[in-house]
């Protein structure tokens, strides 16, 4: 995970009495940029304020304001969780099955837009006629003349599709990833051996999509990558965050959604033991549980695992096992798999830790996906309607009965972590949020040029889907 350097957002210091002031994101944070074009990213969230806040020594920690009502969150409804459903053993036939399921699920989202013909049928068509096909991207390569040859595969076979370099759609080839599902429209060559492509379509989020909202004023805090057990875990900043959650100002915050990496883990990267404050994985979770106890007990907490957590690395990841759940039992937190769709107050939040963002950022042009603007990489996943379209590299896939990584239903909010960078915006009215981390730069991160955004807490208004980003300095 490599990235260019990014300084912390400009933001005012907290006042002497621990208050906070707000500035607009457009003025203070590079991730809240204006859209390159409305056609590409839809309505970008330019006005979410960034606030800094903290407590002075004179203030009592976690003081409850007089007369503050107890929070009464509604239990979250969880869908798309692999926990307890995993049957994959890694056999070849199971991988074939999961990719067939991916094709069937995503092709359904394209069939209303193209007159699909299976590869086998296209192979038998006459030359010079129009043809349309839906398939998974099996190969992408350039020709000697600089054109692009994209090989598509469906359940009947493969077929080569040529995108001419002078076509306007040639720029879309830069966005393609192996194994994603697309539709093409074009004309067969005279010998019917290749399809000249005139249009490329992605499953995508409909431009007419309108998200659901809560029917009362209630908020959710979206965080990730706490990394307890690391020498660089920012415990003081976490305590300031927890203290703020006990204030009257934070009374509407009834939900806390944590998108993975509760702890630093053990053996995740080379020489990690030299950067650990707690070397035993179970003791790391016990320490995390103690920090979780600082959060108000009347909040609804939902957590998914990440790649540093003590679950399998292959995705979809099941929720924490019973032993770890018992350790993290503070406040009766809810545990679900990675990814999962969590619906709170009628608002659906797709929670995904985000390991595939590394692949997306490595493969696509910087203007389409970068660590400094992680939400733009998330836009690509929404466009492809899959949280991890490309298999291989760092992306480990567990073959299950179905593809749990496909985005069958458009979420209202898409929440990820993993890359330790803060970014947010709207793509076709879906709010995409990558929530930063609670770990200062480690020696390993410095060696690979990761400059993390630390101690941010995006606070989402569920009734309007407006967002305020607070930093606990």
mmCIF file of C-alpha atoms in Angstrom, residues 59-339:
data_model
loop_
_atom_site.group_PDB
_atom_site.id
_atom_site.type_symbol
_atom_site.label_atom_id
_atom_site.label_comp_id
_atom_site.label_asym_id
_atom_site.label_seq_id
_atom_site.Cartn_x
_atom_site.Cartn_y
_atom_site.Cartn_z
ATOM 1 C CA UNK A 59 -12.979 19.102 32.111
ATOM 2 C CA UNK A 60 -14.212 15.843 33.624
ATOM 3 C CA UNK A 61 -13.810 12.899 31.267
ATOM 4 C CA UNK A 62 -17.032 11.421 29.863
ATOM 5 C CA UNK A 63 -19.264 13.687 31.928
ATOM 6 C CA UNK A 64 -22.966 13.188 31.301
ATOM 7 C CA UNK A 65 -24.865 16.446 30.712
ATOM 8 C CA UNK A 66 -27.667 17.058 33.148
ATOM 9 C CA UNK A 67 -30.977 15.692 31.943
ATOM 10 C CA UNK A 68 -29.638 14.177 28.742
ATOM 11 C CA UNK A 69 -32.013 11.438 27.590
ATOM 12 C CA UNK A 70 -30.703 7.940 27.107
ATOM 13 C CA UNK A 71 -30.029 7.012 23.498
ATOM 14 C CA UNK A 72 -32.598 4.608 22.082
ATOM 15 C CA UNK A 73 -31.131 3.223 18.852
ATOM 16 C CA UNK A 74 -33.045 0.650 16.871
ATOM 17 C CA UNK A 75 -31.133 -2.632 16.437
ATOM 18 C CA UNK A 76 -29.420 -2.770 13.067
ATOM 19 C CA UNK A 77 -30.714 -5.089 10.366
ATOM 20 C CA UNK A 78 -27.835 -7.003 8.754
ATOM 21 C CA UNK A 79 -27.761 -8.603 5.285
ATOM 22 C CA UNK A 80 -25.137 -10.223 3.080
ATOM 23 C CA UNK A 81 -23.210 -11.756 5.991
ATOM 24 C CA UNK A 82 -21.225 -14.925 5.212
ATOM 25 C CA UNK A 83 -20.877 -15.819 8.898
ATOM 26 C CA UNK A 84 -22.120 -19.360 9.492
ATOM 27 C CA UNK A 85 -22.680 -19.865 5.742
ATOM 28 C CA UNK A 86 -19.115 -20.594 4.622
ATOM 29 C CA UNK A 87 -18.710 -23.938 2.841
ATOM 30 C CA UNK A 88 -15.758 -23.338 0.528
ATOM 31 C CA UNK A 89 -12.760 -25.662 0.709
ATOM 32 C CA UNK A 90 -10.736 -24.089 -2.113
ATOM 33 C CA UNK A 91 -11.374 -26.732 -4.774
ATOM 34 C CA UNK A 92 -11.176 -25.691 -8.427
ATOM 35 C CA UNK A 93 -14.859 -26.418 -9.091
ATOM 36 C CA UNK A 94 -15.832 -24.063 -6.279
ATOM 37 C CA UNK A 95 -13.926 -21.185 -7.863
ATOM 38 C CA UNK A 96 -15.697 -21.898 -11.154
ATOM 39 C CA UNK A 97 -19.018 -21.849 -9.315
ATOM 40 C CA UNK A 98 -18.417 -18.511 -7.583
ATOM 41 C CA UNK A 99 -17.356 -16.828 -10.843
ATOM 42 C CA UNK A 100 -20.404 -18.252 -12.604
ATOM 43 C CA UNK A 101 -22.528 -16.806 -9.820
ATOM 44 C CA UNK A 102 -20.758 -13.454 -10.181
ATOM 45 C CA UNK A 103 -21.549 -13.473 -13.900
ATOM 46 C CA UNK A 104 -25.217 -14.353 -13.376
ATOM 47 C CA UNK A 105 -25.738 -11.745 -10.651
ATOM 48 C CA UNK A 106 -24.036 -8.864 -12.426
ATOM 49 C CA UNK A 107 -25.266 -9.708 -15.929
ATOM 50 C CA UNK A 108 -28.846 -9.396 -14.661
ATOM 51 C CA UNK A 109 -28.123 -5.724 -14.001
ATOM 52 C CA UNK A 110 -27.081 -5.260 -17.650
ATOM 53 C CA UNK A 111 -29.600 -7.375 -19.562
ATOM 54 C CA UNK A 112 -32.209 -4.645 -19.647
ATOM 55 C CA UNK A 113 -29.800 -2.386 -21.529
ATOM 56 C CA UNK A 114 -28.376 -4.721 -24.181
ATOM 57 C CA UNK A 115 -29.678 -7.507 -26.388
ATOM 58 C CA UNK A 116 -27.215 -10.059 -25.065
ATOM 59 C CA UNK A 117 -26.055 -12.979 -27.169
ATOM 60 C CA UNK A 118 -23.895 -15.687 -25.578
ATOM 61 C CA UNK A 119 -20.315 -15.990 -26.843
ATOM 62 C CA UNK A 120 -21.192 -19.287 -28.476
ATOM 63 C CA UNK A 121 -24.026 -17.643 -30.416
ATOM 64 C CA UNK A 122 -21.902 -14.656 -31.441
ATOM 65 C CA UNK A 123 -19.284 -17.043 -32.822
ATOM 66 C CA UNK A 124 -21.892 -18.453 -35.239
ATOM 67 C CA UNK A 125 -23.253 -15.087 -36.433
ATOM 68 C CA UNK A 126 -22.613 -13.662 -39.890
ATOM 69 C CA UNK A 127 -19.967 -11.026 -40.425
ATOM 70 C CA UNK A 128 -20.854 -7.323 -40.601
ATOM 71 C CA UNK A 129 -23.923 -7.504 -38.340
ATOM 72 C CA UNK A 130 -24.533 -5.754 -35.029
ATOM 73 C CA UNK A 131 -23.895 -7.776 -31.888
ATOM 74 C CA UNK A 132 -24.125 -7.210 -28.139
ATOM 75 C CA UNK A 133 -22.581 -9.315 -25.383
ATOM 76 C CA UNK A 134 -22.216 -9.409 -21.611
ATOM 77 C CA UNK A 135 -19.167 -11.055 -20.106
ATOM 78 C CA UNK A 136 -16.419 -11.057 -17.519
ATOM 79 C CA UNK A 137 -13.180 -9.397 -18.625
ATOM 80 C CA UNK A 138 -10.826 -12.318 -19.285
ATOM 81 C CA UNK A 139 -7.931 -10.402 -20.825
ATOM 82 C CA UNK A 140 -6.912 -6.870 -21.826
ATOM 83 C CA UNK A 141 -4.003 -6.197 -24.164
ATOM 84 C CA UNK A 142 -2.913 -3.598 -26.676
ATOM 85 C CA UNK A 143 -2.339 -4.370 -30.347
ATOM 86 C CA UNK A 144 0.676 -3.385 -32.404
ATOM 87 C CA UNK A 145 -1.367 -0.458 -33.749
ATOM 88 C CA UNK A 146 -2.241 0.827 -30.284
ATOM 89 C CA UNK A 147 -5.827 -0.411 -30.213
ATOM 90 C CA UNK A 148 -7.248 -2.412 -27.297
ATOM 91 C CA UNK A 149 -8.247 -6.048 -27.448
ATOM 92 C CA UNK A 150 -10.625 -6.993 -24.630
ATOM 93 C CA UNK A 151 -11.537 -10.663 -24.353
ATOM 94 C CA UNK A 152 -14.913 -11.312 -22.750
ATOM 95 C CA UNK A 153 -16.012 -14.603 -21.236
ATOM 96 C CA UNK A 154 -19.462 -15.914 -20.387
ATOM 97 C CA UNK A 155 -20.689 -19.369 -19.450
ATOM 98 C CA UNK A 156 -20.495 -20.556 -23.078
ATOM 99 C CA UNK A 157 -17.026 -19.386 -24.080
ATOM 100 C CA UNK A 158 -14.910 -16.326 -24.904
ATOM 101 C CA UNK A 159 -14.996 -13.728 -27.674
ATOM 102 C CA UNK A 160 -12.486 -10.985 -28.656
ATOM 103 C CA UNK A 161 -13.669 -7.378 -28.704
ATOM 104 C CA UNK A 162 -11.615 -4.578 -30.287
ATOM 105 C CA UNK A 163 -11.758 -1.004 -28.977
ATOM 106 C CA UNK A 164 -10.212 1.365 -31.511
ATOM 107 C CA UNK A 165 -7.800 3.901 -30.021
ATOM 108 C CA UNK A 166 -9.499 6.830 -31.772
ATOM 109 C CA UNK A 167 -12.908 5.997 -30.304
ATOM 110 C CA UNK A 168 -14.175 8.142 -27.427
ATOM 111 C CA UNK A 169 -14.829 4.985 -25.410
ATOM 112 C CA UNK A 170 -11.117 4.078 -25.528
ATOM 113 C CA UNK A 171 -10.657 6.012 -22.265
ATOM 114 C CA UNK A 172 -12.999 3.534 -20.559
ATOM 115 C CA UNK A 173 -10.504 0.724 -21.185
ATOM 116 C CA UNK A 174 -8.280 2.410 -18.578
ATOM 117 C CA UNK A 175 -11.023 1.726 -16.027
ATOM 118 C CA UNK A 176 -11.368 -1.984 -16.787
ATOM 119 C CA UNK A 177 -10.201 -4.615 -14.317
ATOM 120 C CA UNK A 178 -9.828 -8.308 -14.978
ATOM 121 C CA UNK A 179 -12.820 -10.380 -13.842
ATOM 122 C CA UNK A 180 -15.318 -7.515 -13.779
ATOM 123 C CA UNK A 181 -18.597 -7.785 -15.667
ATOM 124 C CA UNK A 182 -19.345 -5.411 -18.557
ATOM 125 C CA UNK A 183 -21.545 -5.212 -21.633
ATOM 126 C CA UNK A 184 -20.326 -4.282 -25.110
ATOM 127 C CA UNK A 185 -22.202 -3.239 -28.229
ATOM 128 C CA UNK A 186 -20.722 -3.120 -31.686
ATOM 129 C CA UNK A 187 -20.377 -4.660 -35.141
ATOM 130 C CA UNK A 188 -18.797 -7.956 -36.117
ATOM 131 C CA UNK A 189 -15.894 -7.902 -38.564
ATOM 132 C CA UNK A 190 -16.537 -9.187 -42.070
ATOM 133 C CA UNK A 191 -15.116 -12.570 -41.110
ATOM 134 C CA UNK A 192 -17.117 -12.485 -37.823
ATOM 135 C CA UNK A 193 -13.928 -13.236 -35.885
ATOM 136 C CA UNK A 194 -13.914 -10.088 -33.784
ATOM 137 C CA UNK A 195 -16.373 -7.483 -32.465
ATOM 138 C CA UNK A 196 -15.607 -3.815 -33.158
ATOM 139 C CA UNK A 197 -16.884 -2.075 -30.008
ATOM 140 C CA UNK A 198 -18.984 1.081 -30.199
ATOM 141 C CA UNK A 199 -20.169 1.184 -26.557
ATOM 142 C CA UNK A 200 -19.134 -0.199 -23.158
ATOM 143 C CA UNK A 201 -21.563 -0.368 -20.263
ATOM 144 C CA UNK A 202 -20.973 -1.114 -16.571
ATOM 145 C CA UNK A 203 -23.561 -2.511 -14.121
ATOM 146 C CA UNK A 204 -23.314 0.841 -12.296
ATOM 147 C CA UNK A 205 -25.621 2.701 -9.932
ATOM 148 C CA UNK A 206 -28.672 4.093 -11.747
ATOM 149 C CA UNK A 207 -28.516 7.865 -12.113
ATOM 150 C CA UNK A 208 -32.095 7.988 -10.895
ATOM 151 C CA UNK A 209 -31.158 6.389 -7.560
ATOM 152 C CA UNK A 210 -32.507 8.212 -4.532
ATOM 153 C CA UNK A 211 -31.284 7.093 -1.093
ATOM 154 C CA UNK A 212 -33.496 6.444 1.910
ATOM 155 C CA UNK A 213 -33.212 8.613 5.011
ATOM 156 C CA UNK A 214 -34.255 8.353 8.650
ATOM 157 C CA UNK A 215 -37.558 9.868 9.762
ATOM 158 C CA UNK A 216 -35.968 11.521 12.803
ATOM 159 C CA UNK A 217 -32.736 13.410 13.529
ATOM 160 C CA UNK A 218 -30.212 10.741 14.466
ATOM 161 C CA UNK A 219 -26.528 10.306 13.670
ATOM 162 C CA UNK A 220 -23.948 7.571 13.160
ATOM 163 C CA UNK A 221 -20.190 7.754 13.684
ATOM 164 C CA UNK A 222 -18.240 5.955 10.938
ATOM 165 C CA UNK A 223 -14.731 4.872 11.924
ATOM 166 C CA UNK A 224 -12.215 2.164 11.055
ATOM 167 C CA UNK A 225 -8.654 0.954 11.593
ATOM 168 C CA UNK A 226 -8.292 1.433 15.343
ATOM 169 C CA UNK A 227 -5.170 -0.782 15.534
ATOM 170 C CA UNK A 228 -5.010 -1.286 19.297
ATOM 171 C CA UNK A 229 -1.767 -3.078 20.149
ATOM 172 C CA UNK A 230 0.368 -0.913 17.882
ATOM 173 C CA UNK A 231 2.905 1.422 19.463
ATOM 174 C CA UNK A 232 1.339 4.111 17.288
ATOM 175 C CA UNK A 233 -2.267 3.624 18.443
ATOM 176 C CA UNK A 234 -3.435 7.135 19.424
ATOM 177 C CA UNK A 235 -5.054 6.268 22.762
ATOM 178 C CA UNK A 236 -5.372 9.901 23.878
ATOM 179 C CA UNK A 237 -7.223 10.850 20.700
ATOM 180 C CA UNK A 238 -9.521 7.840 21.109
ATOM 181 C CA UNK A 239 -10.330 8.944 24.667
ATOM 182 C CA UNK A 240 -11.139 12.457 23.436
ATOM 183 C CA UNK A 241 -13.481 10.900 20.879
ATOM 184 C CA UNK A 242 -15.135 8.785 23.577
ATOM 185 C CA UNK A 243 -15.392 11.801 25.881
ATOM 186 C CA UNK A 244 -17.094 13.788 23.125
ATOM 187 C CA UNK A 245 -19.627 10.996 22.616
ATOM 188 C CA UNK A 246 -20.701 11.577 26.237
ATOM 189 C CA UNK A 247 -21.441 15.267 25.632
ATOM 190 C CA UNK A 248 -24.779 16.869 24.903
ATOM 191 C CA UNK A 249 -23.513 17.888 21.470
ATOM 192 C CA UNK A 250 -23.101 14.202 20.589
ATOM 193 C CA UNK A 251 -26.479 13.144 21.956
ATOM 194 C CA UNK A 252 -27.872 12.414 18.439
ATOM 195 C CA UNK A 253 -24.981 9.978 17.758
ATOM 196 C CA UNK A 254 -26.703 6.683 18.513
ATOM 197 C CA UNK A 255 -24.709 4.381 16.211
ATOM 198 C CA UNK A 256 -21.015 3.515 15.921
ATOM 199 C CA UNK A 257 -20.007 1.576 12.781
ATOM 200 C CA UNK A 258 -16.434 0.229 12.779
ATOM 201 C CA UNK A 259 -15.151 -0.987 9.405
ATOM 202 C CA UNK A 260 -12.401 -3.380 10.464
ATOM 203 C CA UNK A 261 -8.914 -3.644 11.994
ATOM 204 C CA UNK A 262 -9.849 -3.355 15.651
ATOM 205 C CA UNK A 263 -6.307 -4.432 16.546
ATOM 206 C CA UNK A 264 -2.843 -4.305 14.992
ATOM 207 C CA UNK A 265 -2.560 -8.073 14.769
ATOM 208 C CA UNK A 266 0.584 -10.198 14.714
ATOM 209 C CA UNK A 267 2.734 -11.122 11.728
ATOM 210 C CA UNK A 268 0.771 -9.041 9.251
ATOM 211 C CA UNK A 269 3.873 -7.469 7.652
ATOM 212 C CA UNK A 270 7.646 -7.950 7.969
ATOM 213 C CA UNK A 271 9.196 -7.034 11.348
ATOM 214 C CA UNK A 272 5.811 -5.992 12.720
ATOM 215 C CA UNK A 273 6.816 -7.323 16.160
ATOM 216 C CA UNK A 274 9.236 -4.400 16.481
ATOM 217 C CA UNK A 275 6.293 -1.968 16.297
ATOM 218 C CA UNK A 276 3.934 -3.741 18.707
ATOM 219 C CA UNK A 277 3.006 -2.412 22.128
ATOM 220 C CA UNK A 278 1.087 -5.644 22.863
ATOM 221 C CA UNK A 279 2.554 -8.804 21.327
ATOM 222 C CA UNK A 280 -0.257 -11.264 22.174
ATOM 223 C CA UNK A 281 -3.257 -11.134 19.840
ATOM 224 C CA UNK A 282 -5.789 -11.944 22.554
ATOM 225 C CA UNK A 283 -4.348 -9.279 24.830
ATOM 226 C CA UNK A 284 -4.725 -6.836 21.951
ATOM 227 C CA UNK A 285 -8.445 -7.591 21.806
ATOM 228 C CA UNK A 286 -8.730 -7.294 25.586
ATOM 229 C CA UNK A 287 -7.129 -3.847 25.377
ATOM 230 C CA UNK A 288 -9.469 -2.895 22.527
ATOM 231 C CA UNK A 289 -12.419 -3.974 24.673
ATOM 232 C CA UNK A 290 -11.268 -1.653 27.461
ATOM 233 C CA UNK A 291 -11.145 1.259 25.033
ATOM 234 C CA UNK A 292 -14.572 0.291 23.701
ATOM 235 C CA UNK A 293 -15.930 0.582 27.250
ATOM 236 C CA UNK A 294 -15.142 4.316 27.115
ATOM 237 C CA UNK A 295 -17.907 4.712 24.517
ATOM 238 C CA UNK A 296 -21.411 5.360 25.929
ATOM 239 C CA UNK A 297 -23.118 2.099 26.779
ATOM 240 C CA UNK A 298 -26.421 3.062 25.151
ATOM 241 C CA UNK A 299 -24.995 3.200 21.613
ATOM 242 C CA UNK A 300 -25.621 0.540 18.976
ATOM 243 C CA UNK A 301 -22.175 -0.676 17.859
ATOM 244 C CA UNK A 302 -21.603 -2.744 14.699
ATOM 245 C CA UNK A 303 -18.166 -4.113 13.773
ATOM 246 C CA UNK A 304 -16.758 -5.995 10.796
ATOM 247 C CA UNK A 305 -13.256 -7.518 10.648
ATOM 248 C CA UNK A 306 -10.308 -6.396 8.541
ATOM 249 C CA UNK A 307 -7.060 -7.878 7.299
ATOM 250 C CA UNK A 308 -5.251 -7.181 10.603
ATOM 251 C CA UNK A 309 -7.924 -8.979 12.611
ATOM 252 C CA UNK A 310 -7.830 -12.601 13.763
ATOM 253 C CA UNK A 311 -10.095 -14.001 11.051
ATOM 254 C CA UNK A 312 -9.272 -15.590 7.691
ATOM 255 C CA UNK A 313 -7.740 -13.236 5.133
ATOM 256 C CA UNK A 314 -9.781 -14.570 2.220
ATOM 257 C CA UNK A 315 -12.931 -12.563 1.476
ATOM 258 C CA UNK A 316 -15.753 -12.661 2.309
ATOM 259 C CA UNK A 317 -14.524 -12.721 5.901
ATOM 260 C CA UNK A 318 -16.817 -14.185 8.558
ATOM 261 C CA UNK A 319 -17.399 -12.252 11.769
ATOM 262 C CA UNK A 320 -15.196 -12.710 14.827
ATOM 263 C CA UNK A 321 -15.427 -16.136 16.474
ATOM 264 C CA UNK A 322 -17.111 -16.699 19.829
ATOM 265 C CA UNK A 323 -13.884 -16.417 21.836
ATOM 266 C CA UNK A 324 -13.137 -12.964 20.422
ATOM 267 C CA UNK A 325 -16.781 -11.918 20.746
ATOM 268 C CA UNK A 326 -16.669 -12.785 24.427
ATOM 269 C CA UNK A 327 -13.569 -10.620 24.845
ATOM 270 C CA UNK A 328 -15.204 -7.687 23.005
ATOM 271 C CA UNK A 329 -18.583 -8.060 24.689
ATOM 272 C CA UNK A 330 -18.688 -4.482 25.965
ATOM 273 C CA UNK A 331 -22.012 -2.765 25.242
ATOM 274 C CA UNK A 332 -23.398 -5.864 23.462
ATOM 275 C CA UNK A 333 -21.725 -4.891 20.210
ATOM 276 C CA UNK A 334 -23.005 -6.513 17.009
ATOM 277 C CA UNK A 335 -20.522 -8.547 14.962
ATOM 278 C CA UNK A 336 -20.959 -9.258 11.267
ATOM 279 C CA UNK A 337 -18.850 -10.319 8.310
ATOM 280 C CA UNK A 338 -16.832 -8.336 5.801
ATOM 281 C CA UNK A 339 -18.641 -7.164 3.717
#
